[in-house]
Amino acid sequence: MLFRSGLMITFPDHIVEERLEKLVDFAVENGGEGCFSCWSRDLIRQYLMFHAGQQTLAYVTDEMGRIIALGVAWCQPAGDYEFQWQRNDDKADTIFIAEVIATVPQAKLYLIGRLVRRWPDYKQKKIKARRHGKIRDIDERYLSRLILQEVRHGY
Protein backbone atom coordinates (compact mmCIF):
# COMPACT_ATOMS: atom_id res chain seq x y z
CA MET A 1 0.00 0.00 0.00
CA LEU A 2 1.37 3.40 -0.94
CA PHE A 3 0.86 6.47 1.24
CA ARG A 4 1.08 10.17 0.71
CA SER A 5 0.78 12.71 3.45
CA GLY A 6 0.43 16.42 3.84
CA LEU A 7 0.94 19.00 6.48
CA MET A 8 -2.05 21.29 6.39
CA ILE A 9 -0.96 24.90 6.59
CA THR A 10 -3.88 27.17 5.66
CA PHE A 11 -7.46 26.95 4.42
CA PRO A 12 -7.48 29.22 1.38
CA ASP A 13 -10.59 27.99 -0.47
CA HIS A 14 -13.57 25.64 -0.52
CA ILE A 15 -11.49 22.65 -1.58
CA VAL A 16 -9.50 22.79 1.63
CA GLU A 17 -12.69 23.45 3.63
CA GLU A 18 -14.04 20.21 2.18
CA ARG A 19 -10.86 18.44 3.31
CA LEU A 20 -11.31 19.93 6.79
CA GLU A 21 -14.81 18.45 6.99
CA LYS A 22 -13.41 15.06 5.96
CA LEU A 23 -10.79 15.34 8.71
CA VAL A 24 -13.51 16.17 11.25
CA ASP A 25 -15.57 13.18 10.02
CA PHE A 26 -12.51 10.93 10.32
CA ALA A 27 -11.82 12.16 13.88
CA VAL A 28 -15.43 11.62 14.96
CA GLU A 29 -15.76 8.19 13.34
CA ASN A 30 -12.37 6.79 14.39
CA GLY A 31 -11.32 8.64 17.55
CA GLY A 32 -12.79 6.06 19.91
CA GLU A 33 -12.56 6.69 23.63
CA GLY A 34 -9.05 8.12 23.50
CA CYS A 35 -9.34 10.99 21.03
CA PHE A 36 -12.12 13.55 20.81
CA SER A 37 -14.69 11.31 22.54
CA CYS A 38 -16.43 14.15 24.41
CA TRP A 39 -15.80 16.89 21.86
CA SER A 40 -18.41 18.55 19.66
CA ARG A 41 -17.84 18.60 15.89
CA ASP A 42 -17.41 22.37 16.09
CA LEU A 43 -14.69 22.12 18.73
CA ILE A 44 -12.88 19.42 16.74
CA ARG A 45 -13.06 21.66 13.65
CA GLN A 46 -11.62 24.63 15.57
CA TYR A 47 -8.87 22.46 17.07
CA LEU A 48 -7.84 21.07 13.68
CA MET A 49 -7.88 24.53 12.08
CA PHE A 50 -5.77 25.89 14.95
CA HIS A 51 -3.17 23.18 14.43
CA ALA A 52 -3.27 23.36 10.64
CA GLY A 53 -2.38 27.05 10.88
CA GLN A 54 0.70 26.15 12.93
CA GLN A 55 1.73 23.18 10.80
CA THR A 56 1.25 20.88 13.79
CA LEU A 57 -1.48 18.79 12.15
CA ALA A 58 -0.63 15.98 9.74
CA TYR A 59 -2.74 13.41 7.98
CA VAL A 60 -2.15 10.42 5.72
CA THR A 61 -4.26 9.44 2.73
CA ASP A 62 -4.26 6.17 0.84
CA GLU A 63 -3.88 5.80 -2.92
CA MET A 64 -7.60 6.56 -3.35
CA GLY A 65 -7.28 9.83 -1.42
CA ARG A 66 -9.12 8.54 1.66
CA ILE A 67 -7.87 9.75 5.03
CA ILE A 68 -6.41 6.81 6.94
CA ALA A 69 -4.52 8.61 9.73
CA LEU A 70 -4.64 11.93 11.54
CA GLY A 71 -2.28 13.33 14.14
CA VAL A 72 -1.50 16.44 16.14
CA ALA A 73 1.81 17.26 17.84
CA TRP A 74 3.41 20.47 19.01
CA CYS A 75 6.60 21.71 20.60
CA GLN A 76 6.46 23.24 24.07
CA PRO A 77 8.53 23.60 27.24
CA ALA A 78 8.48 20.53 29.50
CA GLY A 79 5.72 20.58 32.07
CA ASP A 80 1.97 20.82 31.70
CA TYR A 81 0.81 18.83 28.68
CA GLU A 82 -2.84 19.83 28.73
CA PHE A 83 -3.83 21.72 25.60
CA GLN A 84 -4.81 25.29 26.39
CA TRP A 85 -4.74 26.82 22.89
CA GLN A 86 -1.07 27.64 23.37
CA ARG A 87 0.94 28.31 20.26
CA ASN A 88 3.61 25.92 19.08
CA ASP A 89 7.11 26.93 20.25
CA ASP A 90 9.67 25.47 17.84
CA LYS A 91 12.55 26.35 20.19
CA ALA A 92 11.08 24.53 23.19
CA ASP A 93 12.67 21.35 24.53
CA THR A 94 9.75 18.92 24.22
CA ILE A 95 7.63 17.57 21.36
CA PHE A 96 4.23 16.49 22.61
CA ILE A 97 2.26 14.04 20.47
CA ALA A 98 -1.32 14.73 21.48
CA GLU A 99 -3.57 12.79 19.10
CA VAL A 100 -2.89 9.91 16.74
CA ILE A 101 -5.78 8.16 15.01
CA ALA A 102 -5.20 5.58 12.29
CA THR A 103 -7.29 2.97 10.54
CA VAL A 104 -4.21 1.34 8.95
CA PRO A 105 -1.32 0.30 11.27
CA GLN A 106 1.42 1.25 8.78
CA ALA A 107 -0.11 4.69 8.41
CA LYS A 108 0.12 5.20 12.17
CA LEU A 109 3.84 4.45 12.11
CA TYR A 110 4.37 6.76 9.16
CA LEU A 111 2.34 9.51 10.78
CA ILE A 112 4.28 9.47 14.05
CA GLY A 113 7.57 9.67 12.16
CA ARG A 114 6.23 12.51 10.04
CA LEU A 115 4.95 14.46 13.03
CA VAL A 116 8.26 14.25 14.86
CA ARG A 117 10.33 15.13 11.78
CA ARG A 118 8.39 18.40 11.58
CA TRP A 119 11.15 19.58 13.94
CA PRO A 120 14.60 18.98 12.37
CA ASP A 121 16.23 19.03 15.82
CA TYR A 122 13.90 16.31 17.18
CA LYS A 123 16.86 14.18 18.32
CA GLN A 124 17.81 16.92 20.78
CA LYS A 125 14.27 17.20 22.19
CA LYS A 126 12.32 15.12 24.68
CA ILE A 127 9.35 13.43 23.07
CA LYS A 128 6.21 12.79 25.07
CA ALA A 129 2.83 11.33 24.19
CA ARG A 130 -0.45 10.62 25.89
CA ARG A 131 -0.99 6.86 25.90
CA HIS A 132 -3.88 5.22 27.71
CA GLY A 133 -4.54 8.41 29.67
CA LYS A 134 -0.96 8.87 30.90
CA ILE A 135 1.94 11.01 29.69
CA ARG A 136 4.74 8.75 28.50
CA ASP A 137 8.28 9.27 27.23
CA ILE A 138 8.81 8.14 23.64
CA ASP A 139 12.19 6.55 23.17
CA GLU A 140 14.35 8.12 20.46
CA ARG A 141 15.43 4.63 19.30
CA TYR A 142 11.77 3.77 18.65
CA LEU A 143 11.38 6.90 16.54
CA SER A 144 14.57 6.15 14.63
CA ARG A 145 13.16 2.71 13.77
CA LEU A 146 9.93 4.32 12.52
CA ILE A 147 11.81 6.78 10.33
CA LEU A 148 14.13 4.05 9.01
CA GLN A 149 11.09 1.94 8.16
CA GLU A 150 9.55 4.94 6.38
CA VAL A 151 12.69 5.40 4.27
CA ARG A 152 13.09 1.67 3.61
CA HIS A 153 9.48 1.22 2.45
CA GLY A 154 9.23 4.54 0.62
CA TYR A 155 6.19 5.80 2.48
PDB file of C-alpha atoms in Angstrom:
ATOM      1  CA  MET A   1       0.000   0.000   0.000  1.00  0.00           C
ATOM      2  CA  LEU A   2       1.365   3.402  -0.938  1.00  0.00           C
ATOM      3  CA  PHE A   3       0.860   6.466   1.242  1.00  0.00           C
ATOM      4  CA  ARG A   4       1.076  10.175   0.707  1.00  0.00           C
ATOM      5  CA  SER A   5       0.778  12.713   3.454  1.00  0.00           C
ATOM      6  CA  GLY A   6       0.430  16.422   3.840  1.00  0.00           C
ATOM      7  CA  LEU A   7       0.935  19.004   6.476  1.00  0.00           C
ATOM      8  CA  MET A   8      -2.049  21.292   6.391  1.00  0.00           C
ATOM      9  CA  ILE A   9      -0.956  24.897   6.593  1.00  0.00           C
ATOM     10  CA  THR A  10      -3.885  27.173   5.659  1.00  0.00           C
ATOM     11  CA  PHE A  11      -7.464  26.946   4.422  1.00  0.00           C
ATOM     12  CA  PRO A  12      -7.482  29.222   1.382  1.00  0.00           C
ATOM     13  CA  ASP A  13     -10.589  27.986  -0.471  1.00  0.00           C
ATOM     14  CA  HIS A  14     -13.566  25.638  -0.517  1.00  0.00           C
ATOM     15  CA  ILE A  15     -11.488  22.648  -1.585  1.00  0.00           C
ATOM     16  CA  VAL A  16      -9.503  22.786   1.625  1.00  0.00           C
ATOM     17  CA  GLU A  17     -12.690  23.446   3.633  1.00  0.00           C
ATOM     18  CA  GLU A  18     -14.035  20.212   2.181  1.00  0.00           C
ATOM     19  CA  ARG A  19     -10.857  18.436   3.313  1.00  0.00           C
ATOM     20  CA  LEU A  20     -11.307  19.929   6.787  1.00  0.00           C
ATOM     21  CA  GLU A  21     -14.811  18.452   6.990  1.00  0.00           C
ATOM     22  CA  LYS A  22     -13.408  15.062   5.962  1.00  0.00           C
ATOM     23  CA  LEU A  23     -10.793  15.340   8.708  1.00  0.00           C
ATOM     24  CA  VAL A  24     -13.515  16.166  11.248  1.00  0.00           C
ATOM     25  CA  ASP A  25     -15.566  13.179  10.015  1.00  0.00           C
ATOM     26  CA  PHE A  26     -12.507  10.933  10.321  1.00  0.00           C
ATOM     27  CA  ALA A  27     -11.825  12.156  13.876  1.00  0.00           C
ATOM     28  CA  VAL A  28     -15.430  11.624  14.963  1.00  0.00           C
ATOM     29  CA  GLU A  29     -15.756   8.192  13.337  1.00  0.00           C
ATOM     30  CA  ASN A  30     -12.374   6.793  14.395  1.00  0.00           C
ATOM     31  CA  GLY A  31     -11.317   8.645  17.550  1.00  0.00           C
ATOM     32  CA  GLY A  32     -12.789   6.062  19.908  1.00  0.00           C
ATOM     33  CA  GLU A  33     -12.560   6.691  23.632  1.00  0.00           C
ATOM     34  CA  GLY A  34      -9.054   8.119  23.503  1.00  0.00           C
ATOM     35  CA  CYS A  35      -9.336  10.991  21.028  1.00  0.00           C
ATOM     36  CA  PHE A  36     -12.115  13.552  20.806  1.00  0.00           C
ATOM     37  CA  SER A  37     -14.687  11.315  22.541  1.00  0.00           C
ATOM     38  CA  CYS A  38     -16.435  14.145  24.414  1.00  0.00           C
ATOM     39  CA  TRP A  39     -15.799  16.892  21.861  1.00  0.00           C
ATOM     40  CA  SER A  40     -18.411  18.553  19.655  1.00  0.00           C
ATOM     41  CA  ARG A  41     -17.839  18.598  15.890  1.00  0.00           C
ATOM     42  CA  ASP A  42     -17.412  22.371  16.086  1.00  0.00           C
ATOM     43  CA  LEU A  43     -14.691  22.116  18.735  1.00  0.00           C
ATOM     44  CA  ILE A  44     -12.875  19.416  16.737  1.00  0.00           C
ATOM     45  CA  ARG A  45     -13.061  21.657  13.649  1.00  0.00           C
ATOM     46  CA  GLN A  46     -11.622  24.634  15.571  1.00  0.00           C
ATOM     47  CA  TYR A  47      -8.871  22.464  17.074  1.00  0.00           C
ATOM     48  CA  LEU A  48      -7.842  21.071  13.682  1.00  0.00           C
ATOM     49  CA  MET A  49      -7.882  24.527  12.079  1.00  0.00           C
ATOM     50  CA  PHE A  50      -5.770  25.891  14.950  1.00  0.00           C
ATOM     51  CA  HIS A  51      -3.169  23.177  14.430  1.00  0.00           C
ATOM     52  CA  ALA A  52      -3.273  23.355  10.643  1.00  0.00           C
ATOM     53  CA  GLY A  53      -2.384  27.045  10.881  1.00  0.00           C
ATOM     54  CA  GLN A  54       0.696  26.150  12.927  1.00  0.00           C
ATOM     55  CA  GLN A  55       1.734  23.178  10.796  1.00  0.00           C
ATOM     56  CA  THR A  56       1.248  20.877  13.792  1.00  0.00           C
ATOM     57  CA  LEU A  57      -1.480  18.786  12.149  1.00  0.00           C
ATOM     58  CA  ALA A  58      -0.628  15.984   9.739  1.00  0.00           C
ATOM     59  CA  TYR A  59      -2.741  13.408   7.977  1.00  0.00           C
ATOM     60  CA  VAL A  60      -2.148  10.417   5.724  1.00  0.00           C
ATOM     61  CA  THR A  61      -4.256   9.436   2.734  1.00  0.00           C
ATOM     62  CA  ASP A  62      -4.259   6.172   0.839  1.00  0.00           C
ATOM     63  CA  GLU A  63      -3.879   5.805  -2.920  1.00  0.00           C
ATOM     64  CA  MET A  64      -7.596   6.564  -3.347  1.00  0.00           C
ATOM     65  CA  GLY A  65      -7.280   9.827  -1.423  1.00  0.00           C
ATOM     66  CA  ARG A  66      -9.124   8.540   1.655  1.00  0.00           C
ATOM     67  CA  ILE A  67      -7.871   9.749   5.027  1.00  0.00           C
ATOM     68  CA  ILE A  68      -6.406   6.808   6.942  1.00  0.00           C
ATOM     69  CA  ALA A  69      -4.522   8.609   9.728  1.00  0.00           C
ATOM     70  CA  LEU A  70      -4.643  11.930  11.541  1.00  0.00           C
ATOM     71  CA  GLY A  71      -2.278  13.331  14.141  1.00  0.00           C
ATOM     72  CA  VAL A  72      -1.501  16.440  16.143  1.00  0.00           C
ATOM     73  CA  ALA A  73       1.807  17.264  17.843  1.00  0.00           C
ATOM     74  CA  TRP A  74       3.413  20.474  19.005  1.00  0.00           C
ATOM     75  CA  CYS A  75       6.597  21.705  20.602  1.00  0.00           C
ATOM     76  CA  GLN A  76       6.464  23.238  24.068  1.00  0.00           C
ATOM     77  CA  PRO A  77       8.526  23.596  27.237  1.00  0.00           C
ATOM     78  CA  ALA A  78       8.483  20.535  29.495  1.00  0.00           C
ATOM     79  CA  GLY A  79       5.724  20.575  32.066  1.00  0.00           C
ATOM     80  CA  ASP A  80       1.971  20.821  31.696  1.00  0.00           C
ATOM     81  CA  TYR A  81       0.810  18.830  28.675  1.00  0.00           C
ATOM     82  CA  GLU A  82      -2.836  19.827  28.735  1.00  0.00           C
ATOM     83  CA  PHE A  83      -3.826  21.719  25.600  1.00  0.00           C
ATOM     84  CA  GLN A  84      -4.809  25.285  26.394  1.00  0.00           C
ATOM     85  CA  TRP A  85      -4.739  26.821  22.892  1.00  0.00           C
ATOM     86  CA  GLN A  86      -1.073  27.636  23.370  1.00  0.00           C
ATOM     87  CA  ARG A  87       0.941  28.306  20.259  1.00  0.00           C
ATOM     88  CA  ASN A  88       3.612  25.923  19.077  1.00  0.00           C
ATOM     89  CA  ASP A  89       7.107  26.934  20.252  1.00  0.00           C
ATOM     90  CA  ASP A  90       9.674  25.470  17.837  1.00  0.00           C
ATOM     91  CA  LYS A  91      12.548  26.346  20.187  1.00  0.00           C
ATOM     92  CA  ALA A  92      11.079  24.526  23.187  1.00  0.00           C
ATOM     93  CA  ASP A  93      12.675  21.350  24.531  1.00  0.00           C
ATOM     94  CA  THR A  94       9.747  18.923  24.219  1.00  0.00           C
ATOM     95  CA  ILE A  95       7.629  17.575  21.363  1.00  0.00           C
ATOM     96  CA  PHE A  96       4.229  16.490  22.611  1.00  0.00           C
ATOM     97  CA  ILE A  97       2.257  14.043  20.470  1.00  0.00           C
ATOM     98  CA  ALA A  98      -1.322  14.727  21.476  1.00  0.00           C
ATOM     99  CA  GLU A  99      -3.565  12.786  19.103  1.00  0.00           C
ATOM    100  CA  VAL A 100      -2.886   9.910  16.738  1.00  0.00           C
ATOM    101  CA  ILE A 101      -5.778   8.157  15.012  1.00  0.00           C
ATOM    102  CA  ALA A 102      -5.200   5.577  12.286  1.00  0.00           C
ATOM    103  CA  THR A 103      -7.290   2.966  10.539  1.00  0.00           C
ATOM    104  CA  VAL A 104      -4.211   1.339   8.949  1.00  0.00           C
ATOM    105  CA  PRO A 105      -1.317   0.303  11.265  1.00  0.00           C
ATOM    106  CA  GLN A 106       1.423   1.254   8.779  1.00  0.00           C
ATOM    107  CA  ALA A 107      -0.106   4.691   8.413  1.00  0.00           C
ATOM    108  CA  LYS A 108       0.118   5.197  12.169  1.00  0.00           C
ATOM    109  CA  LEU A 109       3.841   4.451  12.110  1.00  0.00           C
ATOM    110  CA  TYR A 110       4.373   6.757   9.163  1.00  0.00           C
ATOM    111  CA  LEU A 111       2.336   9.507  10.783  1.00  0.00           C
ATOM    112  CA  ILE A 112       4.275   9.470  14.053  1.00  0.00           C
ATOM    113  CA  GLY A 113       7.569   9.670  12.160  1.00  0.00           C
ATOM    114  CA  ARG A 114       6.228  12.508  10.036  1.00  0.00           C
ATOM    115  CA  LEU A 115       4.949  14.460  13.030  1.00  0.00           C
ATOM    116  CA  VAL A 116       8.263  14.247  14.855  1.00  0.00           C
ATOM    117  CA  ARG A 117      10.332  15.134  11.783  1.00  0.00           C
ATOM    118  CA  ARG A 118       8.390  18.405  11.580  1.00  0.00           C
ATOM    119  CA  TRP A 119      11.155  19.582  13.940  1.00  0.00           C
ATOM    120  CA  PRO A 120      14.602  18.977  12.367  1.00  0.00           C
ATOM    121  CA  ASP A 121      16.226  19.026  15.819  1.00  0.00           C
ATOM    122  CA  TYR A 122      13.898  16.312  17.175  1.00  0.00           C
ATOM    123  CA  LYS A 123      16.855  14.183  18.316  1.00  0.00           C
ATOM    124  CA  GLN A 124      17.805  16.924  20.781  1.00  0.00           C
ATOM    125  CA  LYS A 125      14.272  17.202  22.190  1.00  0.00           C
ATOM    126  CA  LYS A 126      12.325  15.123  24.678  1.00  0.00           C
ATOM    127  CA  ILE A 127       9.352  13.429  23.071  1.00  0.00           C
ATOM    128  CA  LYS A 128       6.205  12.794  25.070  1.00  0.00           C
ATOM    129  CA  ALA A 129       2.828  11.328  24.190  1.00  0.00           C
ATOM    130  CA  ARG A 130      -0.450  10.618  25.891  1.00  0.00           C
ATOM    131  CA  ARG A 131      -0.990   6.860  25.901  1.00  0.00           C
ATOM    132  CA  HIS A 132      -3.879   5.224  27.713  1.00  0.00           C
ATOM    133  CA  GLY A 133      -4.535   8.409  29.669  1.00  0.00           C
ATOM    134  CA  LYS A 134      -0.960   8.867  30.904  1.00  0.00           C
ATOM    135  CA  ILE A 135       1.936  11.010  29.690  1.00  0.00           C
ATOM    136  CA  ARG A 136       4.744   8.746  28.503  1.00  0.00           C
ATOM    137  CA  ASP A 137       8.278   9.272  27.234  1.00  0.00           C
ATOM    138  CA  ILE A 138       8.812   8.141  23.644  1.00  0.00           C
ATOM    139  CA  ASP A 139      12.194   6.546  23.173  1.00  0.00           C
ATOM    140  CA  GLU A 140      14.352   8.118  20.456  1.00  0.00           C
ATOM    141  CA  ARG A 141      15.434   4.633  19.297  1.00  0.00           C
ATOM    142  CA  TYR A 142      11.772   3.768  18.646  1.00  0.00           C
ATOM    143  CA  LEU A 143      11.381   6.903  16.539  1.00  0.00           C
ATOM    144  CA  SER A 144      14.569   6.155  14.629  1.00  0.00           C
ATOM    145  CA  ARG A 145      13.164   2.713  13.767  1.00  0.00           C
ATOM    146  CA  LEU A 146       9.927   4.323  12.522  1.00  0.00           C
ATOM    147  CA  ILE A 147      11.810   6.779  10.334  1.00  0.00           C
ATOM    148  CA  LEU A 148      14.132   4.054   9.009  1.00  0.00           C
ATOM    149  CA  GLN A 149      11.087   1.941   8.160  1.00  0.00           C
ATOM    150  CA  GLU A 150       9.552   4.936   6.377  1.00  0.00           C
ATOM    151  CA  VAL A 151      12.691   5.398   4.269  1.00  0.00           C
ATOM    152  CA  ARG A 152      13.094   1.670   3.615  1.00  0.00           C
ATOM    153  CA  HIS A 153       9.482   1.223   2.447  1.00  0.00           C
ATOM    154  CA  GLY A 154       9.235   4.538   0.616  1.00  0.00           C
ATOM    155  CA  TYR A 155       6.187   5.805   2.483  1.00  0.00           C
TER     156      TYR A 155
END
